[in-house]
Amino acid sequence: MDENELRTAMRATITQHSEPPPMESRTALVTARRAARRRNILACAGTAVVVLGVTLAALPGQGHLGGGTAWAPAAGPSAPVEAFPTAFPSGQVPSDENTKPSWPAEASGDATADSGEHYQHGVALLEKLIEVAPAGYTVPNGTGPEDIPWRYHQATVEGDHWAYLVSVPLVKDGGTGQILVEVHGPGNDLPADPCELAQSFWGIGGSCEKREVRPGEEAGIVAGPSGRDGVDQWVAFQHPDDTVVFVAQGLSTNGEGGKPLESLPFTIDRLVEFATGDRFK
């Protein structure tokens, strides 16, 4: 093959193949937000730096982001989530501006709500979680390391739905554990199978069993202990309207350091009741 034939072959390759899709910044940013929430309540330190690094990696010219995450909450009905751009006019080159996702007004420029209906719903879920603390346990207020509140709540856009996470510490006899609730609104893409759903929680996995809670409806239960991330048992349930509720408890708040509880605060039956009822839906 001479030089002219090589040039012709290269031109044909370029013109006969479609242009590669632009960078999916939405996926990377949602992944970063999920990681941020998880570190906020479990590690209570260093989250700002880590999230910033992951978010920058998702922007053109800042490197590449690989991997994924298995987690994310919402109560319905939720307001429609504003669509993200996924394609560009022919010939337009992706840039920092035209790949930037559009967030709802209440989120003040990012995926986390800091005012409005969804923010207030997160506050309400936190109050409901505090109310279920068992007798003999206290729920401390204030902040931990890095001034992160012990009583934690967050409402976040997760793709095409709203997601909520609330968590509180539970203290008894000098030991500190936790209970947390994560809710995903209708429109989520979480697994429909109860055990696959439970095992998707934070990517922890674990041995799962199914329990029928109503005719034709089952919850997924991971009884642990998992030994990971301060959670030892959790229940997952998908309600008929597609809302998903995870309820988890742990003997400690972050899986390391500090004195853990001697026993878990709730029975599995109680966790099932929380996940399948209307309190956190």
XYZ file of N, CA and C in Angstrom, residues 23 56-64 94-96 99:
42
model
N -18.730 12.709 26.596
C -18.519 12.220 27.942
C -19.812 12.314 28.751
N -13.927 16.476 39.596
C -13.027 17.033 38.588
C -12.641 15.975 37.564
N -12.497 14.729 38.027
C -12.133 13.665 37.097
C -13.205 13.423 36.066
N -14.438 13.826 36.364
C -15.539 13.599 35.432
C -15.643 14.665 34.368
N -14.900 15.777 34.513
C -15.006 16.875 33.564
C -13.986 16.735 32.455
N -14.322 17.169 31.228
C -13.377 17.077 30.121
C -12.071 17.778 30.466
N -10.964 17.112 30.115
C -9.661 17.708 30.355
C -9.130 17.457 31.744
N -9.893 16.744 32.605
C -9.466 16.529 33.975
C -9.179 15.062 34.259
N -9.066 14.234 33.256
C -8.776 12.834 33.481
C -9.990 11.976 33.196
N -9.964 10.738 33.686
C -11.028 9.775 33.396
C -11.511 9.155 34.684
N -17.816 18.772 22.413
C -18.113 18.848 23.838
C -17.094 19.740 24.559
N -17.591 20.516 25.500
C -16.723 21.405 26.275
C -17.215 21.433 27.713
N -16.495 22.150 28.586
C -16.907 22.270 29.978
C -18.316 22.836 30.093
N -21.282 20.238 28.471
C -21.441 18.950 29.142
C -21.882 19.125 30.580
